[in-house]
């Protein structure tokens, strides 16, 4: 401040203040080379409304939670209650008030929908009053000095004086400020969650907005995976005393891995919504993210938060070499920030990666990364569930939809969702009939593409579909399907089996011979080893295995499989659903 003042202020006469601000008069540059702007904290700021001998004042500075809370206090900013005359329009961090008033009539093809205003009122400079516990609170919002250059751009020193009549009323004012902070962190809108993003340059958590909650039911994952994740988070939240009593850092770290578009980010948002936690996005690959900045981000995250670190494989390779030369964050800084000294207390960290094999083992070791969950391409069961989400009650069309997509390799849930967005005005039958599959890929056509291109792709897609039907028909006539699984070797431990292992096991079961329903059922629902071991008769019935005889045969085979597993205990730790 002193440097900026001496560099930009004209040489004033002694005792004269050319700025007209609250700063006292200064001499010439020869007399005073450096002068700090001084805060005037007295009742004169309140224009004679308070008695200097019988008032209590406190000062709040910009950049603090108390300052921001008072600026957003409803009695100062609401049109009905505000008594001040000066206000500012600022970008609102809440969901627009009229967002939930939108109707289908607003959603037209001509693009006539207007985005709701995101601006809100905030305190302006001057004197404001409000009521608290039957007493009048006076607030003077001021700035002092000249604009100076900072990391945040040109700014001025801002502060506010909060006052009340009566001497020794510090406790009362303290209570008012505490109440304002609690109020600023409370929202009567239970349909949204707070979204923060770490500002690497200015080193603070910036609340960007409130985002609509996403229900867990809208995430289409294998039944056991989502249930296990939710149960694990619930168990963690109820185990604080146990962690503290055993001297274990009270935090939980998850790693979601799998191909792009398989629902990793959507799952994080749904979990934050389900547990009503603030969602904090941290991007450590930024050029301003140092070891100290990353550590500070982890330590200062809002309470009851879910910290999301996406695409962590973009930081370092398996040999700890930085993938971004402009990012100063080191590998040891990353590890120390997650679980070193001063690691976050009570926080849940969720990381995502598309390439698990590119991560250093130290990052995903037990104790640092507690739970790993694989998000894979869409299975037939997931495809049908997603179809029924958009076309409720269309079970036959859902099955036909799944069958048509059998030839698609590596089908992501994101691609499926995009198909339904394109066909949001289509019927269930049209959504199935207009599937375009070419060379094992789902083709998503935009409205702007020519009809000739559509017809050409449609013809090729129909030809591929007919070819697939002939191949499936040949396989269904005999027992020669999936001949390529002859090379698949079954691990001794069934909990390590993949979907292919389960299908090979089913093919070898003599009790299943002559019964195509069981193997078809296992293939449709993409059961792996851990899921098979926990597969009950009730689950079979719920998943559509209608034949009682088939359910009995499958249940007996699973029981025998469990017995074999018990007879051959392994000292090696088995791979569970979370991979640790």
Coordinates of C-alpha atoms in Angstrom, one line a residue:
X1 CA 0.0 0.0 0.0
X2 CA 2.8 2.5 0.9
X3 CA 4.7 1.8 -2.3
X4 CA 1.5 2.3 -4.4
X5 CA 0.7 5.5 -2.6
X6 CA 4.1 7.1 -3.0
X7 CA 4.2 6.1 -6.7
X8 CA 0.8 7.3 -7.8
X9 CA -0.3 10.0 -5.4
X10 CA 0.4 13.7 -6.3
X11 CA 2.5 15.8 -4.0
X12 CA -0.1 17.3 -1.6
X13 CA 0.3 20.2 0.7
X14 CA 0.8 19.5 4.4
X15 CA -2.5 18.7 6.1
X16 CA -4.3 18.4 2.8
X17 CA -5.9 15.2 1.6
X18 CA -6.4 15.4 -2.2
X19 CA -8.2 12.0 -2.4
X20 CA -11.1 13.1 -0.2
X21 CA -10.9 9.7 1.5
X22 CA -10.6 8.8 5.2
X23 CA -6.8 8.9 4.9
X24 CA -5.2 11.7 7.0
X25 CA -3.3 14.4 5.2
X26 CA 0.4 13.7 4.4
X27 CA 3.3 16.0 3.5
X28 CA 5.3 16.1 0.3
X29 CA 7.3 13.2 -0.9
X30 CA 10.4 14.8 0.7
X31 CA 8.7 14.9 4.0
X32 CA 6.9 11.5 4.0
X33 CA 8.1 8.9 1.5
X34 CA 5.8 6.1 2.7
X35 CA 2.3 6.5 4.2
X36 CA -0.1 3.7 5.0
X37 CA -3.9 4.3 4.6
X38 CA -5.4 4.4 8.1
X39 CA -8.8 3.0 9.1
X40 CA -11.1 5.4 10.9
X41 CA -12.9 3.2 13.4
X42 CA -15.3 5.4 15.3
X43 CA -18.9 6.4 15.4
X44 CA -18.4 9.3 13.0
X45 CA -18.9 6.8 10.2
X46 CA -22.5 6.4 11.3
X47 CA -23.6 10.0 10.6
X48 CA -24.6 10.8 14.2
X49 CA -26.8 7.7 14.7
X50 CA -24.7 6.4 17.6
X51 CA -23.4 7.9 20.8
X52 CA -19.6 7.8 20.9
X53 CA -19.6 7.3 24.7
X54 CA -22.2 4.4 24.7
X55 CA -21.5 2.2 21.7
X56 CA -19.5 -1.0 20.9
X57 CA -17.8 -1.4 17.5
X58 CA -16.0 -4.3 15.8
X59 CA -14.1 -4.2 12.5
X60 CA -14.2 -6.9 9.8
X61 CA -11.8 -7.0 6.9
X62 CA -12.5 -8.2 3.3
X63 CA -11.4 -11.7 2.5
X64 CA -12.8 -13.2 5.7
X65 CA -15.8 -15.5 6.2
X66 CA -17.3 -13.0 8.7
X67 CA -17.0 -10.1 6.1
X68 CA -18.7 -12.1 3.3
X69 CA -21.4 -13.3 5.7
X70 CA -22.4 -9.8 6.7
X71 CA -22.4 -8.6 3.1
X72 CA -24.9 -11.4 2.3
X73 CA -27.1 -10.9 5.4
X74 CA -30.7 -11.0 4.2
X75 CA -31.8 -7.9 6.2
X76 CA -29.2 -5.8 4.4
X77 CA -30.0 -7.0 0.9
X78 CA -33.6 -8.1 0.6
X79 CA -35.9 -5.6 -1.1
X80 CA -38.5 -5.9 1.7
X81 CA -36.2 -5.4 4.7
X82 CA -33.2 -3.4 3.4
X83 CA -33.0 0.2 4.8
X84 CA -29.8 1.2 3.2
X85 CA -29.5 3.3 0.0
X86 CA -26.4 1.8 -1.6
X87 CA -26.2 -1.7 -3.2
X88 CA -24.0 -3.7 -5.6
X89 CA -25.1 -6.2 -8.2
X90 CA -22.8 -9.3 -7.9
X91 CA -22.8 -12.7 -9.5
X92 CA -25.1 -15.0 -7.4
X93 CA -23.7 -18.3 -6.1
X94 CA -27.2 -19.7 -5.6
X95 CA -29.5 -21.3 -8.1
X96 CA -31.7 -18.7 -9.9
X97 CA -35.0 -18.3 -8.1
X98 CA -37.1 -18.8 -11.1
X99 CA -35.2 -21.8 -12.4
X100 CA -37.8 -24.2 -10.9
X101 CA -40.6 -22.2 -12.5
X102 CA -39.6 -23.2 -16.0
X103 CA -42.2 -25.1 -17.9
X104 CA -42.2 -27.3 -21.0
X105 CA -43.6 -24.4 -23.0
X106 CA -40.3 -22.6 -22.4
X107 CA -38.4 -25.5 -24.1
X108 CA -39.1 -24.7 -27.8
X109 CA -37.3 -25.5 -30.9
X110 CA -36.9 -21.8 -31.9
X111 CA -34.5 -21.2 -29.0
X112 CA -36.8 -18.6 -27.4
X113 CA -36.0 -19.7 -23.8
X114 CA -34.3 -17.0 -21.8
X115 CA -31.7 -17.8 -19.2
X116 CA -32.7 -16.7 -15.7
X117 CA -30.8 -13.9 -14.1
X118 CA -27.8 -14.9 -12.0
X119 CA -27.3 -11.5 -10.4
X120 CA -28.1 -10.7 -6.8
X121 CA -28.0 -7.7 -4.5
X122 CA -25.1 -7.1 -2.1
X123 CA -24.1 -4.3 0.3
X124 CA -22.9 -1.1 -1.3
X125 CA -20.7 1.5 0.4
X126 CA -22.4 3.5 3.1
X127 CA -24.4 2.9 6.3
X128 CA -26.9 0.0 6.7
X129 CA -29.1 -1.2 9.6
X130 CA -30.7 -4.5 10.5
X131 CA -32.5 -6.1 13.4
X132 CA -31.1 -8.9 15.6
X133 CA -32.7 -10.1 18.8
X134 CA -34.8 -7.0 19.1
X135 CA -31.8 -4.6 18.8
X136 CA -30.6 -2.5 15.8
X137 CA -27.3 -3.4 14.3
X138 CA -25.5 -0.7 12.4
X139 CA -23.0 -1.5 9.6
X140 CA -20.7 0.9 7.8
X141 CA -19.2 -0.5 4.6
X142 CA -16.1 1.5 3.5
X143 CA -12.9 1.4 1.4
X144 CA -9.7 3.3 1.9
X145 CA -6.6 4.3 0.0
X146 CA -6.0 4.1 -3.8
X147 CA -6.4 1.2 -6.1
X148 CA -3.3 -1.0 -6.2
X149 CA -2.2 -3.9 -8.3
X150 CA -2.5 -7.4 -6.7
X151 CA -2.7 -11.0 -7.9
X152 CA -6.5 -10.5 -8.1
X153 CA -6.2 -7.4 -10.2
X154 CA -6.7 -3.7 -9.2
X155 CA -8.3 -3.5 -5.8
X156 CA -8.8 -1.3 -2.8
X157 CA -8.6 -2.0 0.9
X158 CA -12.2 -2.7 2.0
X159 CA -13.6 -3.1 5.5
X160 CA -16.8 -2.7 7.5
X161 CA -17.6 -1.5 11.0
X162 CA -20.4 -3.4 12.9
X163 CA -21.8 -1.5 15.8
X164 CA -24.6 -1.6 18.4
X165 CA -25.6 0.8 21.2
X166 CA -24.3 0.1 24.6
X167 CA -20.9 -0.5 26.1
X168 CA -19.2 -3.9 26.5
X169 CA -21.5 -5.5 23.9
X170 CA -18.7 -7.6 22.3
X171 CA -20.4 -10.9 23.1
X172 CA -23.6 -9.7 21.5
X173 CA -21.9 -8.6 18.3
X174 CA -19.9 -11.8 18.3
X175 CA -23.2 -13.7 18.4
X176 CA -24.6 -11.7 15.5
X177 CA -21.5 -12.4 13.3
X178 CA -21.6 -16.1 14.2
X179 CA -25.3 -16.2 13.3
X180 CA -24.7 -14.5 10.0
X181 CA -22.0 -17.0 9.1
X182 CA -24.3 -20.0 9.9
X183 CA -27.0 -18.4 7.9
X184 CA -24.7 -17.9 4.9
X185 CA -23.9 -21.6 5.0
X186 CA -27.5 -22.7 5.3
X187 CA -29.9 -23.1 2.4
X188 CA -33.6 -24.0 2.8
X189 CA -33.4 -25.4 -0.8
X190 CA -32.8 -29.1 -0.2
X191 CA -32.7 -29.8 -3.9
X192 CA -29.2 -28.4 -4.4
X193 CA -25.6 -28.8 -3.2
X194 CA -22.8 -26.3 -3.1
X195 CA -20.1 -26.5 -5.7
X196 CA -16.6 -25.2 -4.9
X197 CA -13.5 -24.9 -7.1
X198 CA -10.0 -24.4 -5.8
X199 CA -8.5 -21.2 -7.1
X200 CA -4.9 -22.2 -7.5
X201 CA -3.7 -18.7 -8.2
X202 CA -5.3 -17.0 -5.2
X203 CA -5.3 -20.2 -3.0
X204 CA -8.8 -20.3 -1.7
X205 CA -12.0 -22.4 -2.2
X206 CA -14.3 -20.3 -4.4
X207 CA -18.0 -21.2 -4.2
X208 CA -19.1 -21.1 -7.8
X209 CA -22.8 -22.0 -7.6
X210 CA -25.4 -24.3 -6.2
X211 CA -26.1 -27.3 -8.4
X212 CA -29.2 -29.4 -8.6
X213 CA -28.8 -32.7 -6.7
X214 CA -28.6 -35.9 -8.8
X215 CA -30.4 -38.9 -7.3
X216 CA -28.4 -42.1 -6.9
X217 CA -31.2 -43.9 -8.8
X218 CA -30.2 -42.1 -12.0
X219 CA -26.8 -43.7 -12.1
X220 CA -26.9 -47.0 -13.9
X221 CA -24.2 -49.2 -12.4
X222 CA -24.1 -52.9 -11.6
X223 CA -26.4 -53.3 -8.6
X224 CA -23.7 -54.5 -6.2
X225 CA -21.2 -51.8 -7.0
X226 CA -23.4 -48.8 -6.2
X227 CA -24.7 -50.5 -3.1
X228 CA -21.2 -51.3 -1.8
X229 CA -20.0 -47.7 -2.4
X230 CA -23.0 -46.2 -0.6
X231 CA -22.7 -48.6 2.3
X232 CA -19.0 -47.9 2.6
X233 CA -19.5 -44.2 2.8
X234 CA -22.3 -44.6 5.4
X235 CA -20.0 -46.8 7.5
X236 CA -17.2 -44.3 7.3
X237 CA -19.4 -41.4 8.4
X238 CA -20.4 -43.4 11.5
X239 CA -16.9 -44.5 12.5
X240 CA -15.3 -41.2 13.6
X241 CA -14.7 -42.2 17.2
X242 CA -13.2 -45.6 16.1
X243 CA -10.7 -43.8 13.8
X244 CA -9.8 -41.3 16.5
X245 CA -9.5 -44.0 19.2
X246 CA -7.1 -46.0 17.1
X247 CA -5.0 -43.1 15.9
X248 CA -5.9 -43.6 12.3
X249 CA -6.4 -40.5 10.1
X250 CA -10.1 -39.9 9.7
X251 CA -10.5 -39.8 5.9
X252 CA -11.6 -42.0 3.1
X253 CA -10.2 -42.1 -0.4
X254 CA -11.8 -43.7 -3.5
X255 CA -10.5 -44.3 -6.9
X256 CA -12.9 -44.7 -9.8
X257 CA -11.2 -46.1 -12.9
X258 CA -12.4 -47.2 -16.4
X259 CA -12.8 -46.0 -20.0
X260 CA -14.1 -42.5 -20.7
X261 CA -17.8 -42.0 -20.5
X262 CA -18.6 -44.8 -18.1
X263 CA -20.1 -42.6 -15.4
X264 CA -17.2 -41.8 -13.0
X265 CA -17.9 -38.1 -12.7
X266 CA -21.6 -38.6 -12.6
X267 CA -21.2 -41.1 -9.7
X268 CA -19.2 -38.5 -7.7
X269 CA -21.9 -35.9 -8.2
X270 CA -24.7 -38.3 -7.2
X271 CA -22.8 -39.4 -4.1
X272 CA -22.3 -35.8 -3.0
X273 CA -26.0 -35.2 -3.5
X274 CA -27.0 -38.4 -1.7
X275 CA -25.0 -37.5 1.4
X276 CA -25.7 -33.8 1.2
X277 CA -22.0 -32.9 1.0
X278 CA -20.4 -29.9 -0.7
X279 CA -18.7 -30.8 -4.0
X280 CA -15.2 -29.4 -4.2
X281 CA -13.3 -29.7 -7.5
X282 CA -9.5 -29.7 -7.4
X283 CA -7.4 -29.4 -10.6
X284 CA -3.8 -29.9 -9.5
X285 CA -2.4 -29.8 -13.0
X286 CA -2.8 -26.0 -13.1
X287 CA 0.5 -24.0 -13.6
X288 CA 0.0 -22.2 -10.2
X289 CA -0.6 -25.4 -8.2
X290 CA 2.5 -25.9 -6.0
X291 CA 3.0 -28.5 -3.3
X292 CA 2.1 -25.9 -0.7
X293 CA -1.0 -24.8 -2.6
X294 CA -2.2 -28.4 -3.0
X295 CA -1.6 -29.1 0.7
X296 CA -3.5 -25.9 1.7
X297 CA -6.4 -26.9 -0.6
X298 CA -6.7 -30.3 1.2
X299 CA -6.5 -28.7 4.6
X300 CA -8.9 -25.8 4.1
X301 CA -11.7 -27.6 2.2
X302 CA -15.1 -26.8 3.6
X303 CA -16.4 -29.1 6.3
X304 CA -18.5 -32.0 5.2
X305 CA -17.1 -31.9 1.7
X306 CA -16.5 -34.4 -1.0
X307 CA -13.2 -33.5 -2.8
X308 CA -13.0 -34.6 -6.4
X309 CA -9.7 -34.9 -8.3
X310 CA -10.5 -35.9 -11.8
X311 CA -8.1 -37.5 -14.4
X312 CA -5.3 -37.9 -11.9
X313 CA -3.3 -39.9 -14.5
X314 CA -2.7 -36.7 -16.4
X315 CA -0.4 -35.5 -13.6
X316 CA 2.3 -38.2 -13.4
X317 CA 3.1 -41.5 -15.2
X318 CA 3.9 -44.8 -13.6
X319 CA 7.6 -43.7 -13.2
X320 CA 6.5 -40.5 -11.3
X321 CA 7.5 -38.3 -14.3
X322 CA 5.4 -35.1 -14.6
X323 CA 3.0 -35.1 -17.6
X324 CA 2.8 -31.3 -17.5
X325 CA 6.0 -29.3 -17.5
X326 CA 4.2 -26.1 -16.5
X327 CA 2.8 -27.6 -13.3
X328 CA 5.2 -27.2 -10.3
X329 CA 3.4 -29.9 -8.2
X330 CA 5.7 -32.8 -7.3
X331 CA 4.8 -36.4 -6.8
X332 CA 5.8 -36.3 -3.2
X333 CA 3.7 -33.1 -2.8
X334 CA 0.7 -35.0 -4.2
X335 CA 1.1 -37.9 -1.8
X336 CA 1.7 -35.7 1.2
X337 CA -1.4 -33.6 0.4
X338 CA -3.6 -36.7 0.3
X339 CA -2.5 -38.5 3.5
X340 CA 0.6 -36.7 4.9
X341 CA 0.9 -34.6 8.0
X342 CA -2.0 -32.2 8.1
X343 CA -4.1 -34.4 5.8
X344 CA -7.8 -33.5 5.7
X345 CA -9.9 -34.6 8.7
X346 CA -13.3 -36.1 8.1
X347 CA -13.2 -35.6 4.3
X348 CA -14.0 -37.9 1.5
X349 CA -11.7 -37.8 -1.5
X350 CA -12.7 -39.3 -4.9
X351 CA -10.2 -39.5 -7.7
X352 CA -10.8 -40.7 -11.3
X353 CA -8.6 -42.1 -14.0
X354 CA -9.1 -43.6 -17.4
X355 CA -5.8 -45.5 -17.2
X356 CA -5.2 -47.4 -13.9
X357 CA -2.0 -48.9 -15.3
X358 CA -0.4 -45.5 -15.7
X359 CA -0.5 -44.7 -12.0
X360 CA 2.4 -45.2 -9.6
X361 CA 1.7 -48.1 -7.1
X362 CA 2.4 -45.7 -4.2
X363 CA -0.6 -43.6 -5.2
X364 CA -3.1 -46.4 -5.1
X365 CA -1.6 -48.5 -2.2
X366 CA -3.8 -49.6 0.7
X367 CA -4.1 -46.9 3.3
X368 CA -3.7 -44.1 0.8
X369 CA -6.4 -45.2 -1.6
X370 CA -8.9 -47.1 0.5
X371 CA -11.4 -48.2 -2.2
X372 CA -11.0 -48.8 -5.9
X373 CA -14.0 -49.3 -8.2
X374 CA -14.0 -50.2 -11.9
X375 CA -16.4 -48.5 -14.1
X376 CA -16.7 -50.6 -17.3
X377 CA -18.5 -50.3 -20.6
X378 CA -22.3 -50.8 -20.6
X379 CA -23.5 -54.3 -20.0
X380 CA -26.8 -55.6 -21.5
X381 CA -28.5 -55.2 -18.1
X382 CA -27.3 -51.6 -17.9
X383 CA -28.5 -50.9 -21.4
X384 CA -32.0 -52.1 -20.6
X385 CA -32.1 -50.2 -17.3
X386 CA -31.2 -47.0 -19.1
X387 CA -33.7 -47.5 -21.8
X388 CA -36.5 -48.0 -19.2
X389 CA -35.4 -44.8 -17.5
X390 CA -36.4 -42.9 -20.6
X391 CA -39.3 -45.2 -21.7
X392 CA -40.9 -46.5 -18.6
X393 CA -42.8 -49.8 -19.0
X394 CA -41.4 -50.6 -22.4
X395 CA -39.7 -53.8 -21.4
X396 CA -40.0 -55.5 -24.8
X397 CA -38.5 -52.6 -26.6
X398 CA -35.7 -52.4 -24.0
X399 CA -34.8 -56.0 -24.7
X400 CA -34.9 -55.4 -28.4
X401 CA -32.7 -52.3 -27.9
X402 CA -30.2 -54.3 -26.0
X403 CA -30.1 -57.1 -28.6
X404 CA -29.5 -54.6 -31.4
X405 CA -26.5 -53.2 -29.5
X406 CA -24.8 -56.6 -28.9
X407 CA -22.5 -56.0 -31.9
X408 CA -21.2 -52.7 -30.5
X409 CA -17.8 -52.9 -29.0
X410 CA -16.9 -50.7 -26.0
X411 CA -20.3 -49.0 -25.6
X412 CA -20.2 -46.2 -23.1
X413 CA -23.1 -45.0 -21.0
X414 CA -22.4 -41.4 -22.2
X415 CA -22.9 -42.5 -25.8
X416 CA -26.2 -44.2 -24.8
X417 CA -27.4 -41.1 -23.0
X418 CA -26.5 -39.0 -26.1
X419 CA -28.7 -41.3 -28.2
X420 CA -31.6 -40.7 -25.9
X421 CA -31.1 -36.9 -26.0
X422 CA -31.1 -37.0 -29.8
X423 CA -34.3 -39.0 -29.7
X424 CA -36.0 -37.3 -26.8
X425 CA -39.1 -36.6 -28.9
X426 CA -39.2 -40.1 -30.4
X427 CA -41.3 -43.1 -29.3
X428 CA -39.7 -46.2 -27.7
X429 CA -40.0 -48.0 -31.0
X430 CA -38.5 -45.2 -33.0
X431 CA -35.5 -45.0 -30.5
X432 CA -34.8 -48.7 -31.2
X433 CA -35.5 -48.7 -35.0
X434 CA -33.3 -45.6 -35.6
X435 CA -30.2 -47.1 -34.0
X436 CA -27.3 -46.8 -36.4
X437 CA -24.5 -49.3 -35.9
X438 CA -21.5 -49.4 -38.3
X439 CA -18.3 -51.4 -38.0
X440 CA -19.1 -52.2 -34.4
X441 CA -19.7 -48.6 -33.4
X442 CA -22.8 -46.7 -32.4
X443 CA -23.3 -43.8 -34.8
X444 CA -24.8 -40.6 -33.3
X445 CA -26.1 -38.4 -36.1
X446 CA -26.7 -34.7 -35.7
X447 CA -29.7 -32.9 -37.1
X448 CA -27.5 -31.1 -39.6
X449 CA -26.3 -34.2 -41.4
X450 CA -27.7 -34.9 -44.9
X451 CA -30.5 -37.4 -45.5
X452 CA -28.3 -39.2 -48.0
X453 CA -25.7 -39.9 -45.3
X454 CA -28.3 -41.1 -42.9
X455 CA -29.8 -43.5 -45.5
X456 CA -26.4 -44.9 -46.4
X457 CA -25.5 -45.5 -42.7
X458 CA -29.0 -46.9 -42.1
X459 CA -28.6 -49.4 -44.9
X460 CA -25.1 -50.5 -43.6
X461 CA -26.5 -50.8 -40.1
X462 CA -29.4 -53.0 -41.2
X463 CA -27.0 -55.3 -43.1
X464 CA -24.8 -55.7 -40.0
X465 CA -27.8 -56.4 -37.9
X466 CA -29.0 -59.2 -40.2
X467 CA -25.5 -60.7 -40.2
X468 CA -25.4 -60.6 -36.5
X469 CA -28.8 -62.4 -36.3
X470 CA -27.6 -65.2 -38.5
X471 CA -24.5 -65.7 -36.4
X472 CA -26.5 -65.7 -33.2
X473 CA -29.1 -68.1 -34.7
X474 CA -26.3 -70.5 -35.7
X475 CA -24.9 -70.4 -32.2
X476 CA -28.2 -70.8 -30.5
X477 CA -28.9 -74.0 -32.5
X478 CA -26.0 -75.8 -31.0
X479 CA -23.6 -75.4 -28.1
X480 CA -20.8 -73.8 -30.1
X481 CA -21.2 -70.2 -29.0
X482 CA -18.2 -68.4 -27.6
X483 CA -15.7 -70.8 -29.0
X484 CA -13.0 -68.2 -28.2
X485 CA -13.5 -68.8 -24.5
X486 CA -11.7 -72.2 -24.8
X487 CA -8.4 -70.2 -24.3
X488 CA -9.8 -68.7 -21.0
X489 CA -8.4 -70.4 -17.9
X490 CA -10.5 -70.4 -14.8
X491 CA -8.6 -69.1 -11.7
X492 CA -9.0 -71.4 -8.7
X493 CA -10.6 -68.5 -6.6
X494 CA -14.0 -67.7 -8.0
X495 CA -13.9 -64.2 -6.5
X496 CA -11.2 -63.4 -9.1
X497 CA -13.4 -64.4 -12.1
X498 CA -14.4 -62.0 -14.8
X499 CA -17.6 -62.3 -16.9
X500 CA -15.9 -64.6 -19.4
X501 CA -14.8 -66.9 -16.6
X502 CA -18.4 -67.1 -15.3
X503 CA -19.6 -68.0 -18.8
X504 CA -17.0 -70.7 -19.2
X505 CA -17.9 -72.1 -15.8
X506 CA -21.6 -72.2 -16.8
X507 CA -20.7 -74.0 -20.1
X508 CA -18.9 -76.7 -18.1
X509 CA -21.8 -77.4 -15.7
X510 CA -23.4 -80.7 -16.6
X511 CA -26.5 -79.7 -14.8
X512 CA -27.0 -76.9 -17.2
X513 CA -26.9 -79.0 -20.4
X514 CA -30.1 -78.7 -22.3
X515 CA -30.9 -75.5 -20.5
X516 CA -30.1 -72.4 -22.5
X517 CA -31.9 -70.0 -20.2
X518 CA -29.2 -70.1 -17.5
X519 CA -26.3 -69.3 -19.7
X520 CA -28.2 -66.6 -21.6
X521 CA -29.3 -65.1 -18.3
X522 CA -25.7 -64.9 -17.0
X523 CA -24.5 -63.4 -20.2
X524 CA -27.4 -60.8 -20.3
X525 CA -26.7 -59.6 -16.7
X526 CA -22.9 -59.7 -17.0
X527 CA -22.2 -61.4 -13.7
X528 CA -18.6 -61.6 -12.6
X529 CA -17.2 -63.9 -9.9
X530 CA -17.9 -61.8 -6.7
X531 CA -21.5 -61.1 -8.0
X532 CA -22.1 -64.7 -8.8
X533 CA -21.0 -65.8 -5.3
X534 CA -23.6 -63.4 -3.8
X535 CA -26.3 -64.2 -6.3
X536 CA -29.5 -65.3 -4.5
X537 CA -32.7 -67.0 -5.7
X538 CA -34.5 -63.7 -5.0
X539 CA -32.0 -61.8 -7.2
X540 CA -32.5 -64.4 -10.0
X541 CA -36.3 -63.8 -9.8
X542 CA -35.9 -60.1 -9.7
X543 CA -33.6 -60.2 -12.8
X544 CA -36.2 -62.1 -14.8
X545 CA -35.1 -65.8 -14.5
X546 CA -38.7 -67.0 -14.5
X547 CA -38.2 -70.7 -14.7
X548 CA -38.2 -72.2 -11.2
X549 CA -36.1 -75.2 -12.4
X550 CA -33.4 -72.9 -13.8
X551 CA -33.3 -71.0 -10.6
X552 CA -32.9 -74.2 -8.5
X553 CA -30.1 -75.5 -10.8
X554 CA -28.2 -72.2 -10.7
X555 CA -28.5 -71.9 -7.0
X556 CA -27.2 -75.4 -6.4
X557 CA -24.3 -74.8 -8.7
X558 CA -23.4 -71.6 -6.8
X559 CA -23.7 -73.4 -3.5
X560 CA -21.3 -76.1 -4.8
X561 CA -18.9 -73.4 -6.0
X562 CA -18.9 -71.8 -2.5
X563 CA -18.1 -75.2 -0.9
X564 CA -15.2 -75.7 -3.2
X565 CA -13.9 -72.2 -2.4
X566 CA -14.2 -73.0 1.4
X567 CA -12.3 -76.3 1.0
X568 CA -9.4 -74.5 -0.7
X569 CA -8.5 -71.5 1.5
X570 CA -5.9 -69.2 0.1
X571 CA -3.4 -67.2 2.0
X572 CA -3.3 -64.6 -0.7
X573 CA -5.6 -61.7 -0.2
X574 CA -8.5 -62.1 -2.7
X575 CA -9.6 -59.3 -4.9
X576 CA -12.8 -57.8 -3.7
X577 CA -15.3 -55.4 -5.4
X578 CA -13.0 -52.5 -4.4
X579 CA -9.8 -54.0 -5.7
X580 CA -7.7 -53.7 -2.6

